[in-house]
PDB file of C-alpha atoms in Angstrom:
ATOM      1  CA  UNK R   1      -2.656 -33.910  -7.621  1.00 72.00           C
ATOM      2  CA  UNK R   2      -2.915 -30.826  -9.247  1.00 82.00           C
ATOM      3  CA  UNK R   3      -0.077 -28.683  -9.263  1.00 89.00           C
ATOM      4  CA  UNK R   4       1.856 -25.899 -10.243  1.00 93.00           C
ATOM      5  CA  UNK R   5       5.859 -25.217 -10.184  1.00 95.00           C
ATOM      6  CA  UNK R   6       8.000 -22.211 -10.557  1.00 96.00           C
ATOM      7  CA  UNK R   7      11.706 -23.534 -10.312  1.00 96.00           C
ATOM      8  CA  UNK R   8      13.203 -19.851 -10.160  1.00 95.00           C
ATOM      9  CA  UNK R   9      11.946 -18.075  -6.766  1.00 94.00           C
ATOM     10  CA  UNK R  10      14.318 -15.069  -8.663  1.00 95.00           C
ATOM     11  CA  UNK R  11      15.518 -13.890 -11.890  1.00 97.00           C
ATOM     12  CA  UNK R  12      17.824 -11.106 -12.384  1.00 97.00           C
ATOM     13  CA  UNK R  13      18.063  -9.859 -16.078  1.00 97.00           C
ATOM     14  CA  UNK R  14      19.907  -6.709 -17.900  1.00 97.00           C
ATOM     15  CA  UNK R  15      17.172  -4.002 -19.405  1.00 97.00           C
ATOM     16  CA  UNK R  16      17.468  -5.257 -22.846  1.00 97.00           C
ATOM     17  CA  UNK R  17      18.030  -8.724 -22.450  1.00 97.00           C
ATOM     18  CA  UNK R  18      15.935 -11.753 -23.868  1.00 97.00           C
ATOM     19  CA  UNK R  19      13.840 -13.681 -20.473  1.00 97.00           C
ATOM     20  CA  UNK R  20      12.402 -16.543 -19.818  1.00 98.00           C
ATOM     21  CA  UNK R  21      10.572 -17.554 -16.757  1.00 98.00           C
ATOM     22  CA  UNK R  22       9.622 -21.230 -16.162  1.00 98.00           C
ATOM     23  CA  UNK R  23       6.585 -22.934 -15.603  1.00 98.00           C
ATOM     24  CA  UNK R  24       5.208 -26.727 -14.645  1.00 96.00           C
ATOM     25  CA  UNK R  25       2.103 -28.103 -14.226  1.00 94.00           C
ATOM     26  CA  UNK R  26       0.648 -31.435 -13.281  1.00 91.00           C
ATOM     27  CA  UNK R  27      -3.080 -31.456 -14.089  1.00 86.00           C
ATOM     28  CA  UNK R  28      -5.552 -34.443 -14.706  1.00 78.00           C
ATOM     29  CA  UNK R  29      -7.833 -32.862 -17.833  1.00 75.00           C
ATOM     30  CA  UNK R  30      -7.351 -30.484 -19.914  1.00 77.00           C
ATOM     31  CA  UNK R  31      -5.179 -27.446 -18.637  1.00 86.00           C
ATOM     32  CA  UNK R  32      -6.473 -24.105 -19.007  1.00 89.00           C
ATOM     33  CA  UNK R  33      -2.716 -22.091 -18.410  1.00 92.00           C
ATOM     34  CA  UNK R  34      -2.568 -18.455 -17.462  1.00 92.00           C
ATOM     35  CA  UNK R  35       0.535 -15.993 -16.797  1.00 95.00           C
ATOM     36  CA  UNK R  36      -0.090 -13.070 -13.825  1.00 93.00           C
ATOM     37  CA  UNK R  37       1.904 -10.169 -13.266  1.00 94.00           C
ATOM     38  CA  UNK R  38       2.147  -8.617 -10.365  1.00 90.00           C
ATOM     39  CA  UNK R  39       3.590  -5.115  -9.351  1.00 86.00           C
ATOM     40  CA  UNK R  40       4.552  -4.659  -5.533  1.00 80.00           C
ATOM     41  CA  UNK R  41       1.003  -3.978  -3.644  1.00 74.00           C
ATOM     42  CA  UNK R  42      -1.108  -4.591  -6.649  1.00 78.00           C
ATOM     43  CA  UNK R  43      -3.975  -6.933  -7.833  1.00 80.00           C
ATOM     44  CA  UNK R  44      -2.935  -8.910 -10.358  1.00 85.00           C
ATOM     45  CA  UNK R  45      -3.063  -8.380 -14.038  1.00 88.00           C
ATOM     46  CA  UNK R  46      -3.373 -11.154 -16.428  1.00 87.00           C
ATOM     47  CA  UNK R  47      -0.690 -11.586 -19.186  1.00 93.00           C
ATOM     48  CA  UNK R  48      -1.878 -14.172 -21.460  1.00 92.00           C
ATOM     49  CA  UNK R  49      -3.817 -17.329 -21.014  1.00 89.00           C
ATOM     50  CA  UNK R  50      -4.123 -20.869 -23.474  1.00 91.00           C
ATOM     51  CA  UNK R  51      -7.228 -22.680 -23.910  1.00 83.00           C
ATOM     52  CA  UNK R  52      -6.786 -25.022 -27.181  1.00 83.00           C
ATOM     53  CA  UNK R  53      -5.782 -23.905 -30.330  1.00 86.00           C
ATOM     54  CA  UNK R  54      -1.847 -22.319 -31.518  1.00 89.00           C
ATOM     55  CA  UNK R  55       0.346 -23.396 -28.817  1.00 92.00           C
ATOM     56  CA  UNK R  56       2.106 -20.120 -28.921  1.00 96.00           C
ATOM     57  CA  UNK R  57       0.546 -17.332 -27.458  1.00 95.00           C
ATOM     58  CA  UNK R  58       0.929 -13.621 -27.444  1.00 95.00           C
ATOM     59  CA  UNK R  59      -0.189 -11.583 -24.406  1.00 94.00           C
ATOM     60  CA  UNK R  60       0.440  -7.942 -23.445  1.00 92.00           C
ATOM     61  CA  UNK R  61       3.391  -6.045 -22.991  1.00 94.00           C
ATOM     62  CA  UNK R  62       5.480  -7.923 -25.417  1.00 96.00           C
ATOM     63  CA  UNK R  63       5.006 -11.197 -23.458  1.00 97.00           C
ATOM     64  CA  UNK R  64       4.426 -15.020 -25.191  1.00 97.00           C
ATOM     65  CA  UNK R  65       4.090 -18.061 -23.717  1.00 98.00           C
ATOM     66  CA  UNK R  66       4.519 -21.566 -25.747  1.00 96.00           C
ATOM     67  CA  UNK R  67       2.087 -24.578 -24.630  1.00 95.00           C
ATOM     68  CA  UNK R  68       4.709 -28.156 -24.246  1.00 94.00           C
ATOM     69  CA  UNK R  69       2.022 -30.886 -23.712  1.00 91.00           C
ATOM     70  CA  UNK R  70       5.007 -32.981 -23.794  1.00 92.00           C
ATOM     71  CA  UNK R  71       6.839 -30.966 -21.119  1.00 94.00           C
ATOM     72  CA  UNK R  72       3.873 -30.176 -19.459  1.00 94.00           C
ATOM     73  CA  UNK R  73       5.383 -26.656 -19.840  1.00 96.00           C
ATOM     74  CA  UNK R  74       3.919 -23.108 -19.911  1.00 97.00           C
ATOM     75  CA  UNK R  75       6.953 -21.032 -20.211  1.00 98.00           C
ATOM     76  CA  UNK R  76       6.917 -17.422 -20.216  1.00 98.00           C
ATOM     77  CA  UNK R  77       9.044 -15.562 -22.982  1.00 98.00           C
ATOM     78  CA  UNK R  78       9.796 -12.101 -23.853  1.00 98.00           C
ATOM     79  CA  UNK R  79      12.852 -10.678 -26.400  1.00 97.00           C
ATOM     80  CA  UNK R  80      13.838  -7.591 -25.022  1.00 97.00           C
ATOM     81  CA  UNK R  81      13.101  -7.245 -20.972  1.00 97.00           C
ATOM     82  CA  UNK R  82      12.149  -2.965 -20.037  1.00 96.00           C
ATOM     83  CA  UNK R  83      12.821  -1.638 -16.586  1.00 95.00           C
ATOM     84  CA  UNK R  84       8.891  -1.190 -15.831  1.00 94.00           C
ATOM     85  CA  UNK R  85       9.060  -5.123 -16.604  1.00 96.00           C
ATOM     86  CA  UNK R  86      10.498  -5.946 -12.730  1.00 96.00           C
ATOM     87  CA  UNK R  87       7.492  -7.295 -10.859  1.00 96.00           C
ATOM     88  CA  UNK R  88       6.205 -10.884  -9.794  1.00 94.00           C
ATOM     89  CA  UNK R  89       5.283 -13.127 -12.383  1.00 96.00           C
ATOM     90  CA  UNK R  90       2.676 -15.985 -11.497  1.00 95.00           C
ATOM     91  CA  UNK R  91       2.207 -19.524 -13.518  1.00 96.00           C
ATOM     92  CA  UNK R  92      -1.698 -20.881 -13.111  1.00 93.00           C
ATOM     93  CA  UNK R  93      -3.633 -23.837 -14.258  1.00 91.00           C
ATOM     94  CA  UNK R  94      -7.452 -24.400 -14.102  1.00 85.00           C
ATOM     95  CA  UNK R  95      -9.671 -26.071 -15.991  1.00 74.00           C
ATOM     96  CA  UNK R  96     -12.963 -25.346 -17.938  1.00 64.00           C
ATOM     97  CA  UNK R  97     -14.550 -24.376 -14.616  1.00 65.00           C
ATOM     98  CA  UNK R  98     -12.760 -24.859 -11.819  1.00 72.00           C
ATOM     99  CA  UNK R  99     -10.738 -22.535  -9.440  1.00 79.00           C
ATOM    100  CA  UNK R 100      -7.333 -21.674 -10.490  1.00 83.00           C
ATOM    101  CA  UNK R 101      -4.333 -23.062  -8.697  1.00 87.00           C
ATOM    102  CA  UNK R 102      -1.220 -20.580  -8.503  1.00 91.00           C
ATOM    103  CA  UNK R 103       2.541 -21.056  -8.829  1.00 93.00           C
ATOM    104  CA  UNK R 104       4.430 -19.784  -5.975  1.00 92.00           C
ATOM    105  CA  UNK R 105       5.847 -17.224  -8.071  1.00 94.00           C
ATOM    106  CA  UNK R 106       9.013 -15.877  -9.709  1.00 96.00           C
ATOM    107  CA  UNK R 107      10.510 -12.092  -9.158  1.00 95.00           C
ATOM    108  CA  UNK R 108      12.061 -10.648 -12.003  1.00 97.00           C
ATOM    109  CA  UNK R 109      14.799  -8.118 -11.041  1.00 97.00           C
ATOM    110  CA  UNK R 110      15.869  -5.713 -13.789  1.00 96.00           C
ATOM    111  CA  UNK R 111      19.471  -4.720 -13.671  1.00 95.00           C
ATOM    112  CA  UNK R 112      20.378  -0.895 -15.545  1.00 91.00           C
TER     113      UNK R 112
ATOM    114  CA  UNK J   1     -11.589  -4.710 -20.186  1.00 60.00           C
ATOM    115  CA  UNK J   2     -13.599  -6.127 -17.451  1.00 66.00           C
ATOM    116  CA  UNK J   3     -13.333  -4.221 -14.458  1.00 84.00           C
ATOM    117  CA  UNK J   4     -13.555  -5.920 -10.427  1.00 89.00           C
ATOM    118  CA  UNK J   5     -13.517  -3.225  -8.337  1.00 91.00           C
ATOM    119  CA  UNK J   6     -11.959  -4.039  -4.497  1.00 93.00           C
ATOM    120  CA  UNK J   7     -12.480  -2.035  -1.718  1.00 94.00           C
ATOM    121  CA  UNK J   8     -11.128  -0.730   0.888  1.00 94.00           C
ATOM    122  CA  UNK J   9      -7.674  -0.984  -0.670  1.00 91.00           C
ATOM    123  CA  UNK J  10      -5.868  -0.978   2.733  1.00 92.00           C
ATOM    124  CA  UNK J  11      -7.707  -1.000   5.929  1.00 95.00           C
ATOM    125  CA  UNK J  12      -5.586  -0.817   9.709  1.00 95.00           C
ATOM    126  CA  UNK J  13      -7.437  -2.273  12.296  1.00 94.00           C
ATOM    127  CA  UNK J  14      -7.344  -3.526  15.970  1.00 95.00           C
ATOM    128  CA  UNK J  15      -7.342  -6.841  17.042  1.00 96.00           C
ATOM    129  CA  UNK J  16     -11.102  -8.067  18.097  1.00 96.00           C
ATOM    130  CA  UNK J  17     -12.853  -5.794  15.349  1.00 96.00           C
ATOM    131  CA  UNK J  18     -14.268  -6.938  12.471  1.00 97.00           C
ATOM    132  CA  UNK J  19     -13.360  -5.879   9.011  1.00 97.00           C
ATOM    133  CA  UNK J  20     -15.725  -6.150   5.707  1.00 97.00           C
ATOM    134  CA  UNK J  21     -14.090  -6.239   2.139  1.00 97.00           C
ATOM    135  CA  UNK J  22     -16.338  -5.838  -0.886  1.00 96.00           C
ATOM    136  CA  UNK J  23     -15.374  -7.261  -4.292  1.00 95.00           C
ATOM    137  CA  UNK J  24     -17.857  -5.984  -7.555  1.00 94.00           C
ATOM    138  CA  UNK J  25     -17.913  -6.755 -10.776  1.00 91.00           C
ATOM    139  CA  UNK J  26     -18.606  -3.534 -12.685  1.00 89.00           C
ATOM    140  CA  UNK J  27     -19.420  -4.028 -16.425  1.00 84.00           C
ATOM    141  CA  UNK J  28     -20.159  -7.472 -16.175  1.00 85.00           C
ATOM    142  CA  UNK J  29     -22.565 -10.319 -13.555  1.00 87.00           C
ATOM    143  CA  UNK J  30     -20.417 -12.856 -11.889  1.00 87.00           C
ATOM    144  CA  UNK J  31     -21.912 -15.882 -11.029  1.00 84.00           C
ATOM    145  CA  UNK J  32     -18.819 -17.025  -9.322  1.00 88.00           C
ATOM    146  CA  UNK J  33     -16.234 -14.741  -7.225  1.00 91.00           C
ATOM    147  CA  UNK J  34     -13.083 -16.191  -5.643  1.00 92.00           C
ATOM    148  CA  UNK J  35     -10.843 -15.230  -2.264  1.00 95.00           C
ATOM    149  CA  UNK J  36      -7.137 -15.725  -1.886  1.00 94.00           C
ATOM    150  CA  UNK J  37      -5.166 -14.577   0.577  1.00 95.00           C
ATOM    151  CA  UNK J  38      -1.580 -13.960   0.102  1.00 89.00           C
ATOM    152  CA  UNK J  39       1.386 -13.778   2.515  1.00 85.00           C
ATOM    153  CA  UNK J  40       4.446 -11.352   2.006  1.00 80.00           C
ATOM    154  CA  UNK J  41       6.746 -12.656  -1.255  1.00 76.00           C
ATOM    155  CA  UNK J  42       4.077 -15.764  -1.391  1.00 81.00           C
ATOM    156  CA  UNK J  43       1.477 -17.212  -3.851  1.00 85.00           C
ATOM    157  CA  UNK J  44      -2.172 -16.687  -4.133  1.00 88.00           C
ATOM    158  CA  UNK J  45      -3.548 -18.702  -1.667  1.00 91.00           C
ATOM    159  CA  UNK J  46      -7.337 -19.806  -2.006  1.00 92.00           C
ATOM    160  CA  UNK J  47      -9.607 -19.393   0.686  1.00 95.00           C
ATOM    161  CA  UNK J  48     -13.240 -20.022  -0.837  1.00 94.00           C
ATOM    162  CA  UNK J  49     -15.139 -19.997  -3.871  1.00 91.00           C
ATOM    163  CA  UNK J  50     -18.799 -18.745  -3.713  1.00 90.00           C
ATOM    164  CA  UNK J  51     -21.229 -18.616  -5.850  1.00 86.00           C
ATOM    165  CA  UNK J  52     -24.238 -15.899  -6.311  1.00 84.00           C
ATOM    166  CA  UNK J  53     -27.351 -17.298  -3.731  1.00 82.00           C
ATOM    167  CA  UNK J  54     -25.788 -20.224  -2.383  1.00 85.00           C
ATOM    168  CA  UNK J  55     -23.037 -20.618   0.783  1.00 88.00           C
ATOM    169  CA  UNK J  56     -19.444 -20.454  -0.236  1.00 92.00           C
ATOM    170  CA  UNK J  57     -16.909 -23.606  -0.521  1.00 93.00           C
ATOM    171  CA  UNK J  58     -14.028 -23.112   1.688  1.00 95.00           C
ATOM    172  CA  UNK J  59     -10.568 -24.679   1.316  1.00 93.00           C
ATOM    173  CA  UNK J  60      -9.385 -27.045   3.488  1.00 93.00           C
ATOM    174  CA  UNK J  61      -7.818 -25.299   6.481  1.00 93.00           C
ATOM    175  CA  UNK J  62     -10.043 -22.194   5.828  1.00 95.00           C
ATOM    176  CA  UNK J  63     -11.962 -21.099   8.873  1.00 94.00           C
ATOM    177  CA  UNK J  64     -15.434 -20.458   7.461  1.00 93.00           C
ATOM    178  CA  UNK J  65     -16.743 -18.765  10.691  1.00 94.00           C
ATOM    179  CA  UNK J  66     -13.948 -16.454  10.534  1.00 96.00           C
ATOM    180  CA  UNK J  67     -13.759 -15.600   6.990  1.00 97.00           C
ATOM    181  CA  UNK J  68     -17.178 -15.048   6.392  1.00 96.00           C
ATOM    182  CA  UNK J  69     -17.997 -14.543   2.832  1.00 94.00           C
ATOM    183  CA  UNK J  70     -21.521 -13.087   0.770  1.00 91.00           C
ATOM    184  CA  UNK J  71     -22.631 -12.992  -2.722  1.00 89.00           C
ATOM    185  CA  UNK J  72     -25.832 -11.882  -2.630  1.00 83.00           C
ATOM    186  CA  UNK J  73     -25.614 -10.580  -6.085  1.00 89.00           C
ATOM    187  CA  UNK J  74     -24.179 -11.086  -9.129  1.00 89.00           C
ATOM    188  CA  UNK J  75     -22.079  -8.111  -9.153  1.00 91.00           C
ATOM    189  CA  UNK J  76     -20.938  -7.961  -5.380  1.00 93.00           C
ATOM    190  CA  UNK J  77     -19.258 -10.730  -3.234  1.00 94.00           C
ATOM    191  CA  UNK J  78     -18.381  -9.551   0.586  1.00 95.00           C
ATOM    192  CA  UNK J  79     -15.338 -11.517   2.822  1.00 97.00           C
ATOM    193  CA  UNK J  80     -15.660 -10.295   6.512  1.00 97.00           C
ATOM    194  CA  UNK J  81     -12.947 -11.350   8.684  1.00 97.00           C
ATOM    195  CA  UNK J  82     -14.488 -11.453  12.287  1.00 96.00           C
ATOM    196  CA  UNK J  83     -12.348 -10.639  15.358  1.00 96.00           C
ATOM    197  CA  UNK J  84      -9.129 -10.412  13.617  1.00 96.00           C
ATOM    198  CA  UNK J  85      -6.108 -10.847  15.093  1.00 95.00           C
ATOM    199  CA  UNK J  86      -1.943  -9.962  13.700  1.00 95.00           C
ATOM    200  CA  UNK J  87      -2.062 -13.455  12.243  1.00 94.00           C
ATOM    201  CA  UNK J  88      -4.794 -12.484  10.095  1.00 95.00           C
ATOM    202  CA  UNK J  89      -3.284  -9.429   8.182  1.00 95.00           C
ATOM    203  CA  UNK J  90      -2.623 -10.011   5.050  1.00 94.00           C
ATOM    204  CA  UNK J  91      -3.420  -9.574   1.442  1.00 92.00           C
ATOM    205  CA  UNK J  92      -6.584 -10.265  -0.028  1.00 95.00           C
ATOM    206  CA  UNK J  93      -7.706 -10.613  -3.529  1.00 93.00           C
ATOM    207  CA  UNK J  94     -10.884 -11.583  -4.845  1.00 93.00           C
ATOM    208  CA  UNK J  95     -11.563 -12.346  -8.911  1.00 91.00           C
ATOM    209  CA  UNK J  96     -14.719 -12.773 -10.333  1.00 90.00           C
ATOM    210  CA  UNK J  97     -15.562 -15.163 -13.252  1.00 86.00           C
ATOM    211  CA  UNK J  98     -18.703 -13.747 -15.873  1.00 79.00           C
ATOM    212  CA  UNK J  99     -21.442 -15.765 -16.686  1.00 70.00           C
ATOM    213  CA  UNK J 100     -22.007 -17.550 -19.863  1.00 60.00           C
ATOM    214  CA  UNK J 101     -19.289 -18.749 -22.717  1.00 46.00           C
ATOM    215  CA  UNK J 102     -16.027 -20.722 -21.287  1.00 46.00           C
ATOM    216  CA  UNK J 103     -16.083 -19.604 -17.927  1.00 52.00           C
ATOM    217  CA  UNK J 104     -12.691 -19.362 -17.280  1.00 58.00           C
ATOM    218  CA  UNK J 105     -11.986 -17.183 -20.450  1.00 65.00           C
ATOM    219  CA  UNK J 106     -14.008 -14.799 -18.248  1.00 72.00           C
ATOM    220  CA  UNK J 107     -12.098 -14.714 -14.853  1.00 80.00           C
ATOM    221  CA  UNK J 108     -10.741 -10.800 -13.092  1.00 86.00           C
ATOM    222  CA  UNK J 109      -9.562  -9.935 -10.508  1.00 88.00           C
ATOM    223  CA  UNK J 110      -9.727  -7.095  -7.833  1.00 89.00           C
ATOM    224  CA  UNK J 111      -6.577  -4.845  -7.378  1.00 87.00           C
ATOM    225  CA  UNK J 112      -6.144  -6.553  -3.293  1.00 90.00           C
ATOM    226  CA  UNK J 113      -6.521  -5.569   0.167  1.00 93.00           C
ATOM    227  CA  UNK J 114      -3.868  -4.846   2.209  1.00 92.00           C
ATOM    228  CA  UNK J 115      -5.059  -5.701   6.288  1.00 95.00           C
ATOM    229  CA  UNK J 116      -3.294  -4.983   9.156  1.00 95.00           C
ATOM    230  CA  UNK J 117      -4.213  -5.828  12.158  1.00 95.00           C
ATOM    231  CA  UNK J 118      -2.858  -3.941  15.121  1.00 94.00           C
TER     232      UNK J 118
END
């Protein structure tokens, strides 16, 4: 079954700090991985997404995200975490063409 | 960037009416537009997929008399939710995916609806 996990429902990090947010995915083919943030109220606005290719990829804001086929692991990375950073963060898989299944989420708290 | 323009972004209603969210893809034709629905401090729940000229594919569980969803073009997808009740307020997003190239490389999404039902 396809699948997406989020271990950390919350993540509370000093403004300045390094982050990482985890992701897991179970996925027959070929996973097409996305990162989602998403401010209180708000659509949501796409990070950074893998398709093939470097398995580390840079997104906006500062954010990467390094592909483990191994691990089956989409983690979410950034060096130095900003105030405006505290929002929801979502973890998604699809595939070439199908709908995109959603993690359940992780909210990043951002401490002075 | 691609733009998916969602509308109303709130909307307060009472139960029994109906309520009509519009999702359109501005600088770009979608041949495929999504609905999710999502709960207070929850996921992205998917309701249905549809696709431009044909009916939409609901998710299991997914009332598709309820939730009744239109893409009559390829820049505007439409979810009404008839005779809503509390249970039905919500959140609702809608993305739309652009035509040609790797589909998913193409996928946006609306800024939500916020619906409460009174």
């Amino acid at each position: 079954a396809q699948s997406v996990t989020q271990p950390d429902i919350h993540i509370t990090v000093s403004e300045g700090a390094s982050l990482e947010l985890r992701c897991n995915y179970s996925y027959g083919a070929t996973p097409y991985l996305f990162w989602y943030v998403q401010s209180p109220g708000q659509g949501l606005q796409l990070l950074l997404k893998y398709f093939s290719g470097d398995t580390l990829v840079q997104g906006i804001k500062g954010f990467e995200a390094e592909f483990k086929r191994s691990q089956s692991s989409f983690n979410l990375r950034k060096p130095s975490v900003h105030w405006s950073d505290a929002a929801e963060y979502f973890c998604a898989v699809g595939a070439y063409d199908d709908k995109i299944i959603f993690g359940k989420g992780t909210r990043l708290h951002i401490l002075p | 960037g691609a733009v998916v323009s969602q509308h109303p972004s709130w909307v307060i209603c009472k139960s029994g009416t109906s309520v009509k969210i519009e999702c359109r893809s501005l600088d770009f034709q979608a041949t495929t537009m999504f609905w999710y629905r999502q709960f207070p401090k929850q996921s992205l729940m998917l309701m249905a997929t549809s696709n431009e000229g044909s009916k939409a594919t609901y998710e299991q569980g997914v009332e598709k008399d309820k939730f009744l969803i239109n893409h009559a073009s390829l820049t505007l997808s439409t979810l009404t939710v008839t005779s809503a009740h509390p249970e039905d307020s919500s959140f609702y997003i809608c993305s739309a995916r652009g035509v040609g190239g790797a589909t998913n490389e193409k996928l946006f999404f609306g800024s939500g609806t916020q619906l409460s039902v009174l």
